[in-house]
C-alpha cells in the first residue's frame, strides 16, 4: 500500500554543486522543470506590467538601489563566485566591481537612450509628425555561463531590466548560487517588484524549458554548438535570440610596440581566470624582428604564475573538469605538428589545475589555433609583417575580441579597423569590457547581437514607429477620392525632384 501522507510526498529533484578546487559539496539546488519555469515566467510577466508602467526615473532609482545593495554585499557575492568557480577572491571581487559599473550605467542611461524621439518627414509627408520609441519586450530569458557568473549575465539582466523588462535567469548548473543570490538581493532591494528578476536552476533541460516557455527574447552565453541547439528551439516559436559564443582572440604586436607592456597584457589576458575567458588571449602574432624578445618576456612572466586554491595563487582550477582534456588535446596536437613548447607542454594538466603553457611555431591549421582552448595556453607565432598578422588574425571562424600593440596609437587604431573582431583594444587587452557605454559581441561562431552600451539597451526593446497627422494635406494621395489627374501630377513632380537631387 502506498503511503499518501504529506511526509511521504515525493521530493523535487535536486543537484549538488561542488568546489572545483576540492570537490567538496557547496549547496543543493532544485532541478526546475517546465512547470517551475512556466511559473517563474508567469510571475515575472505579472511583475513586469507594474515595472513597465513606472516612470523611467523611478526605474532608475530602483535599479540604483539594487546596485547599492550589491555593493554593500560585495564580499558575499564575490565569495559565492569564488566558491563556485574556484577563481581567487581578488578576481571574484573585480568581477563584481565590473558588474556594478555596468548596472549603474544601464540604470542612468536607459531613459536617454530609449525615450521617444522625433524624426524628420519627407516632402510628401510634411503634414505628419513622426516619432519612434523603444518599448520593453516583456519577459527576457537569460542563460548564463559559469566562467563569469555575475558579470556576464548582468550584461543582459541589468540592461533588460533597465529597458523595462522582467528577467528569468537560468545560471549555469556549475554556478547556480550566484544567480540565486542576485535575485534574492534584487527582491531585498526592491520588494515592491519582487519576482521581476527570477532564477531557475538546473542543467540543459531547464535551459530548454526556458527557451520553450514563451519568453519574449532569449539571451544566451555558451558554446556555438549549444547555441545552435537552443536557437533551434527558439526558432519554433520565432523567439528572438541573442548569442555570445566565445572566441579565439588574437593579439597583434608590431615592431615598434612596447614589448614589456605587451607581454604583461598578453600574460594577463591569456592566464587570468585560468584562461577561461571568452575574450581572453589565445593567439599572438608578432612581427619577426621582435618575436624572440616578446617570447622571452612572455615566458618569464608566465613562468612566475602559480595556479592553486590558496590566497597566494595567481589563478584557480579549471571550473569545468572536462576542459582539461580539451587543453591537453590542443597542446599535444600543436607539439606533434611542429610547434615548440617554450613553457609547459603536454602533461601540464594536473587536475584540477593546468600550469601555464606558452607555444610558438603553431601551424595555423592546428586545433590550438582554430578551436577555442579556454584554458591557460597561449600561442605566440612570428609573422613577416602587419599584413600577415591581420590576415592570420582574421583567419578564424570566431570574431569576438582582439588587441593591437603598436608604438603609434593612430597606427594601432588603423590596424584595429582592419580586424573583423566585434571589439578591439589598442595597447591593452579587454579594455572594452570595462567601458559600459561600448557594445560587446561578435560574429561568425562568436554569435550575434550586442550587450552593453546603448545597443545593449535597445537589444531588449521593440521599436514602435508613430505618425500623427498635423493637418489635412492639400492633396490626400492616400484616398480613393483623389482624381487620377491630380495623382499623376504629383508623381511627375516627385520624379522631377528626385531627378534633380
XYZ file of C-alpha atoms in Angstrom:
501
model
C 0.000 0.000 0.000
C 1.341 3.442 -0.966
C 1.787 5.939 1.835
C 0.000 9.143 0.750
C 0.722 11.194 3.861
C 2.290 14.653 3.346
C 5.581 13.477 4.831
C 5.783 10.794 2.156
C 5.195 13.181 -0.759
C 7.934 12.871 -3.390
C 10.643 15.451 -3.057
C 11.625 17.601 -6.001
C 14.838 16.524 -7.725
C 17.941 18.410 -6.679
C 21.558 18.634 -7.721
C 24.706 19.375 -5.760
C 27.286 21.990 -6.647
C 30.883 21.269 -5.721
C 34.069 23.243 -5.292
C 36.181 22.956 -8.460
C 39.301 23.026 -6.283
C 38.433 20.387 -3.689
C 35.371 18.572 -4.969
C 33.648 19.275 -1.664
C 29.877 19.899 -1.863
C 28.759 23.529 -1.712
C 24.970 23.552 -1.899
C 21.840 21.757 -3.077
C 19.634 23.365 -5.707
C 16.339 22.268 -7.235
C 16.135 20.904 -10.758
C 13.468 23.183 -12.199
C 11.384 21.565 -14.907
C 8.882 23.025 -17.395
C 6.228 23.642 -14.728
C 8.574 25.521 -12.408
C 9.973 27.530 -15.316
C 6.468 28.371 -16.526
C 5.514 29.608 -13.055
C 8.621 31.787 -12.881
C 7.857 33.298 -16.293
C 4.210 33.898 -15.364
C 5.187 35.601 -12.126
C 7.797 37.696 -13.930
C 5.235 38.720 -16.551
C 2.851 39.832 -13.844
C 5.600 41.865 -12.147
C 6.707 43.378 -15.456
C 3.391 45.147 -16.030
C 3.901 47.314 -12.960
C 7.614 47.790 -13.702
C 6.995 48.989 -17.257
C 4.323 51.400 -16.024
C 6.809 53.178 -13.764
C 8.270 56.467 -14.967
C 11.813 55.971 -16.221
C 13.160 57.981 -13.283
C 11.546 55.567 -10.831
C 13.032 52.506 -12.566
C 16.403 54.238 -12.453
C 16.013 54.830 -8.734
C 15.047 51.213 -8.061
C 17.938 49.773 -10.091
C 20.429 52.051 -8.379
C 19.052 50.848 -5.045
C 19.770 47.276 -6.179
C 23.257 48.368 -7.233
C 23.906 49.815 -3.783
C 22.682 46.594 -2.184
C 25.054 44.574 -4.378
C 27.881 46.930 -3.410
C 27.052 46.523 0.278
C 27.065 42.730 -0.172
C 30.137 42.705 -2.445
C 32.036 40.369 -0.120
C 29.155 37.889 -0.045
C 28.647 37.932 -3.806
C 32.378 37.639 -4.509
C 32.720 34.790 -2.036
C 29.908 32.899 -3.772
C 31.528 33.489 -7.166
C 34.915 32.328 -5.866
C 33.493 29.208 -4.224
C 31.565 28.134 -7.310
C 34.219 28.922 -9.934
C 37.403 28.373 -7.945
C 38.857 31.716 -9.003
C 40.904 33.757 -6.491
C 38.999 36.128 -4.225
C 40.572 39.183 -5.860
C 39.392 38.079 -9.310
C 35.888 37.491 -7.993
C 35.838 40.926 -6.376
C 36.935 42.558 -9.633
C 34.123 40.728 -11.426
C 31.553 42.158 -9.025
C 33.011 45.668 -9.370
C 32.680 45.487 -13.177
C 29.121 44.257 -12.707
C 28.331 47.325 -10.594
C 29.819 49.605 -13.267
C 27.568 48.172 -15.957
C 24.437 48.098 -13.835
C 24.953 51.737 -12.852
C 25.451 52.802 -16.475
C 22.372 50.946 -17.681
C 20.209 52.438 -14.936
C 21.394 56.005 -15.554
C 21.277 55.951 -19.352
C 18.180 53.929 -20.203
C 15.857 56.926 -20.373
C 18.227 58.949 -22.560
C 18.742 56.091 -24.996
C 15.193 54.762 -25.166
C 12.964 57.809 -24.777
C 10.650 58.831 -27.614
C 12.361 60.921 -30.283
C 11.062 62.761 -33.292
C 12.283 62.013 -36.795
C 12.061 64.173 -39.901
C 9.425 63.507 -42.514
C 9.656 63.907 -46.280
C 8.206 66.361 -48.751
C 5.030 64.362 -49.283
C 4.531 63.668 -45.564
C 5.130 67.173 -44.236
C 1.632 67.054 -42.747
C 2.693 64.217 -40.429
C 4.623 64.342 -37.155
C 6.784 61.224 -36.895
C 8.424 59.687 -33.856
C 9.781 56.406 -32.600
C 10.037 54.868 -29.174
C 11.712 51.751 -27.799
C 9.231 49.693 -25.806
C 10.132 46.833 -23.446
C 9.661 43.345 -24.845
C 8.098 41.846 -21.730
C 9.971 38.910 -20.181
C 13.557 38.190 -21.210
C 15.109 34.794 -20.590
C 18.841 34.718 -19.848
C 21.000 31.593 -19.919
C 24.258 32.477 -18.197
C 27.765 30.952 -18.208
C 29.935 29.583 -15.419
C 33.199 31.434 -16.079
C 31.919 34.894 -15.063
C 28.604 34.035 -13.394
C 27.960 37.581 -12.155
C 29.469 39.912 -14.755
C 28.472 38.148 -17.968
C 24.749 37.519 -17.371
C 24.397 41.028 -15.929
C 25.200 42.344 -19.417
C 21.760 41.024 -20.321
C 19.981 41.078 -16.946
C 20.803 44.669 -15.954
C 20.208 46.121 -19.398
C 16.947 44.210 -19.896
C 15.633 45.411 -16.529
C 16.697 48.986 -17.289
C 14.772 48.784 -20.560
C 11.598 47.934 -18.648
C 11.541 44.140 -18.893
C 11.316 41.341 -16.388
C 14.034 38.668 -16.465
C 14.134 34.940 -15.797
C 17.754 33.869 -15.341
C 18.978 30.295 -15.762
C 22.554 30.306 -14.429
C 24.989 27.543 -15.268
C 24.454 24.385 -13.264
C 28.055 24.861 -12.062
C 27.333 28.305 -10.585
C 23.641 28.496 -9.655
C 24.264 30.050 -6.254
C 25.467 33.290 -7.823
C 22.283 33.629 -9.887
C 20.078 32.810 -6.912
C 21.891 35.419 -4.817
C 21.454 38.121 -7.479
C 17.689 37.560 -7.492
C 17.478 37.445 -3.692
C 19.335 40.748 -3.405
C 17.048 42.310 -6.014
C 13.955 41.290 -4.047
C 15.530 42.661 -0.872
C 16.412 45.988 -2.512
C 13.164 46.396 -4.477
C 10.496 44.463 -2.544
C 7.636 46.237 -4.321
C 8.749 44.474 -7.521
C 9.773 41.117 -6.090
C 9.785 38.431 -8.749
C 10.763 40.814 -11.512
C 14.117 39.017 -11.582
C 13.593 35.294 -11.107
C 16.153 32.488 -11.122
C 15.516 28.934 -12.247
C 18.161 26.272 -11.687
C 19.126 23.078 -13.427
C 21.102 21.818 -16.396
C 20.351 21.682 -20.132
C 16.737 20.556 -19.723
C 15.975 23.639 -17.611
C 17.509 25.869 -20.272
C 15.421 24.160 -22.937
C 12.300 24.668 -20.832
C 13.113 28.367 -20.601
C 13.550 28.561 -24.384
C 10.121 26.920 -24.799
C 8.401 28.955 -22.073
C 7.154 31.841 -24.201
C 9.701 34.437 -23.112
C 9.850 37.423 -25.448
C 13.594 37.100 -26.082
C 16.340 34.729 -25.013
C 19.920 35.848 -24.366
C 22.430 33.001 -24.301
C 26.121 32.708 -23.416
C 27.920 29.458 -24.103
C 29.430 27.298 -26.818
C 28.474 27.627 -30.510
C 27.171 24.058 -30.527
C 24.817 24.631 -27.606
C 23.767 27.981 -29.063
C 22.641 26.242 -32.258
C 20.561 23.771 -30.244
C 18.908 26.486 -28.147
C 18.338 28.675 -31.206
C 16.609 25.762 -32.942
C 14.165 25.571 -30.042
C 13.571 29.327 -30.178
C 13.025 29.140 -33.940
C 9.887 27.037 -33.456
C 8.136 29.985 -31.811
C 10.128 32.745 -33.550
C 11.504 33.799 -30.171
C 14.245 36.407 -30.765
C 17.668 35.116 -29.793
C 20.921 36.801 -28.770
C 24.076 34.674 -28.671
C 27.547 35.253 -27.210
C 29.503 32.122 -28.002
C 33.144 32.678 -27.135
C 36.199 33.451 -29.189
C 39.730 32.712 -30.293
C 41.027 36.201 -29.714
C 44.206 37.372 -31.386
C 46.809 39.958 -30.396
C 48.988 41.708 -32.988
C 52.367 43.088 -31.855
C 54.220 45.464 -34.197
C 57.966 46.109 -34.363
C 57.741 49.422 -32.505
C 55.478 48.204 -29.690
C 56.386 48.445 -26.017
C 57.275 44.783 -25.542
C 57.184 44.836 -21.768
C 53.680 46.289 -21.786
C 52.605 43.856 -24.494
C 53.985 40.839 -22.640
C 52.379 41.915 -19.390
C 48.980 42.313 -21.065
C 49.274 39.074 -23.057
C 50.061 37.051 -19.940
C 47.165 38.555 -18.021
C 44.780 38.121 -20.971
C 45.832 34.517 -21.514
C 46.136 33.210 -17.947
C 43.797 35.199 -15.708
C 40.777 33.128 -14.669
C 42.821 30.077 -15.777
C 42.324 31.195 -19.381
C 38.576 30.674 -19.059
C 37.599 33.981 -20.645
C 35.551 34.204 -23.837
C 37.541 37.246 -24.977
C 40.817 36.067 -23.482
C 44.093 35.993 -25.410
C 44.695 32.687 -27.219
C 46.694 33.697 -30.319
C 49.524 36.224 -30.664
C 51.070 37.324 -33.973
C 54.319 39.247 -33.538
C 56.401 40.614 -36.402
C 59.547 38.543 -36.822
C 62.125 41.112 -35.701
C 60.693 41.328 -32.181
C 59.176 37.840 -31.883
C 62.007 36.266 -29.894
C 62.268 39.192 -27.498
C 58.499 39.126 -26.916
C 58.525 35.358 -26.302
C 61.275 35.757 -23.693
C 59.216 38.343 -21.837
C 56.006 36.306 -22.026
C 57.725 33.128 -20.806
C 59.399 34.935 -17.913
C 56.127 36.410 -16.699
C 54.037 33.303 -17.301
C 56.640 31.104 -15.619
C 56.208 33.069 -12.412
C 52.482 32.289 -12.216
C 51.157 29.597 -9.931
C 47.713 28.025 -10.063
C 46.132 26.977 -6.792
C 43.305 27.460 -4.318
C 45.166 29.369 -1.601
C 45.291 33.118 -1.182
C 48.635 33.472 -2.967
C 47.615 31.623 -6.149
C 47.589 33.641 -9.367
C 44.668 31.731 -10.827
C 42.448 28.867 -9.821
C 41.375 25.454 -11.090
C 39.530 24.607 -14.266
C 35.912 25.195 -13.320
C 34.688 22.673 -15.870
C 36.686 19.481 -15.190
C 36.304 18.162 -18.729
C 38.032 21.236 -20.130
C 41.416 19.866 -19.044
C 41.126 17.192 -21.742
C 40.497 19.877 -24.376
C 43.547 21.824 -23.236
C 45.734 18.712 -23.302
C 44.466 17.753 -26.762
C 45.230 21.189 -28.201
C 48.730 21.333 -26.708
C 49.626 17.788 -27.767
C 48.284 18.376 -31.275
C 50.283 21.578 -31.645
C 53.545 19.996 -30.493
C 53.067 16.906 -32.661
C 52.519 19.141 -35.689
C 55.800 21.015 -35.199
C 55.153 23.659 -32.542
C 57.626 24.253 -29.706
C 56.554 24.487 -26.086
C 58.504 27.398 -24.601
C 56.803 26.853 -21.226
C 54.925 23.787 -20.055
C 53.651 21.450 -22.726
C 51.795 18.131 -22.921
C 51.106 16.958 -19.407
C 50.774 20.442 -17.905
C 47.338 19.491 -16.640
C 47.250 18.129 -13.107
C 43.566 18.058 -12.250
C 42.007 20.313 -11.246
C 44.774 22.708 -12.359
C 46.640 23.411 -15.582
C 50.055 25.065 -15.390
C 50.800 27.909 -17.859
C 51.657 26.815 -21.397
C 53.381 29.049 -23.978
C 53.698 27.697 -27.523
C 55.370 29.046 -30.631
C 55.508 27.994 -34.263
C 51.987 26.602 -34.085
C 50.613 25.792 -37.554
C 47.654 27.973 -38.461
C 45.508 24.899 -39.141
C 46.243 23.320 -35.736
C 43.334 22.916 -33.331
C 45.299 25.105 -30.916
C 44.804 27.937 -33.423
C 41.342 27.135 -34.775
C 39.337 25.887 -31.773
C 38.594 27.681 -28.533
C 41.012 26.235 -25.966
C 39.520 28.008 -22.929
C 42.493 27.267 -20.747
C 45.852 28.759 -19.672
C 47.527 28.338 -23.064
C 48.811 30.973 -25.475
C 50.447 30.588 -28.894
C 52.946 33.284 -29.914
C 53.767 32.987 -33.614
C 56.087 35.047 -35.822
C 54.799 36.795 -38.940
C 56.579 38.685 -41.711
C 54.647 41.921 -41.286
C 51.426 43.517 -40.095
C 49.560 42.471 -43.241
C 50.260 38.821 -42.490
C 49.311 39.360 -38.851
C 45.948 40.851 -39.847
C 45.301 38.050 -42.342
C 46.038 35.373 -39.738
C 44.024 37.113 -37.025
C 41.027 37.261 -39.354
C 41.516 33.645 -40.457
C 39.218 32.243 -37.794
C 35.624 31.140 -37.515
C 35.467 33.236 -34.331
C 35.250 37.033 -34.322
C 34.768 38.319 -30.787
C 37.657 40.416 -29.442
C 41.233 41.327 -30.360
C 44.094 43.619 -29.368
C 46.876 45.545 -31.089
C 50.146 46.679 -29.514
C 51.829 49.401 -31.506
C 54.143 52.349 -30.874
C 51.740 54.726 -32.603
C 48.198 54.947 -31.251
C 46.979 56.200 -34.631
C 48.584 53.298 -36.477
C 47.264 50.902 -33.864
C 43.733 52.182 -34.394
C 44.153 51.793 -38.162
C 45.221 48.167 -37.694
C 42.289 47.602 -35.337
C 39.908 48.835 -38.043
C 41.128 46.026 -40.327
C 40.223 43.307 -37.838
C 36.857 41.557 -38.027
C 36.505 41.290 -34.266
C 33.486 42.833 -32.593
C 35.695 44.700 -30.101
C 39.366 45.679 -30.249
C 41.722 47.215 -27.680
C 44.857 49.136 -28.672
C 47.805 48.854 -26.253
C 45.718 46.919 -23.717
C 43.681 43.737 -23.612
C 39.984 43.614 -22.788
C 39.918 47.386 -22.390
C 36.467 47.459 -23.967
C 34.980 45.127 -21.329
C 35.311 47.767 -18.614
C 33.626 50.554 -20.627
C 29.858 50.210 -20.081
C 28.999 52.536 -22.986
C 30.673 50.202 -25.521
C 28.621 47.375 -27.041
C 30.047 43.883 -26.771
C 29.503 40.911 -29.062
C 30.854 39.186 -32.117
C 30.012 37.438 -35.351
C 30.557 34.064 -37.001
C 30.885 31.354 -34.332
C 31.183 34.065 -31.693
C 27.451 34.651 -32.048
C 25.392 37.717 -32.909
C 23.672 40.618 -31.226
C 25.144 43.046 -28.721
C 25.026 43.579 -24.985
C 26.285 46.662 -23.073
C 26.023 50.272 -24.152
C 23.135 51.886 -25.979
C 22.955 48.932 -28.385
C 22.648 46.627 -25.392
C 19.686 48.594 -24.060
C 17.990 48.679 -27.468
C 18.568 44.929 -27.860
C 15.892 44.307 -25.234
C 13.240 46.547 -26.752
C 10.844 46.633 -29.686
C 10.784 49.772 -31.816
C 7.395 51.388 -32.326
C 7.017 53.995 -35.082
C 4.220 56.559 -34.808
C 2.839 59.236 -37.103
C 0.335 61.893 -36.041
C -1.323 63.948 -38.772
C -0.855 67.636 -38.007
C -3.179 68.991 -40.687
C -5.122 67.790 -43.698
C -2.865 67.883 -46.762
C -3.971 69.883 -49.811
C -3.818 66.683 -51.854
C -4.602 63.481 -49.935
C -2.811 60.896 -52.034
C -3.893 58.066 -49.721
C -7.537 58.371 -50.684
C -9.713 56.887 -53.416
C -11.274 60.348 -53.754
C -8.154 61.846 -55.382
C -8.678 62.402 -59.122
C -6.346 60.438 -61.374
C -5.032 63.634 -62.985
C -4.043 65.013 -59.565
C -2.218 61.808 -58.677
C -0.355 61.853 -61.991
C 0.775 65.466 -61.436
C 2.080 64.510 -58.002
C 4.025 61.594 -59.474
C 5.559 63.823 -62.174
C 6.556 66.385 -59.566
C 8.169 63.714 -57.374
C 10.036 62.291 -60.347
C 11.352 65.705 -61.333
C 12.531 66.447 -57.789
C 14.356 63.120 -57.461
C 15.999 63.509 -60.857
C 17.313 66.915 -59.784
C 18.521 65.834 -56.322
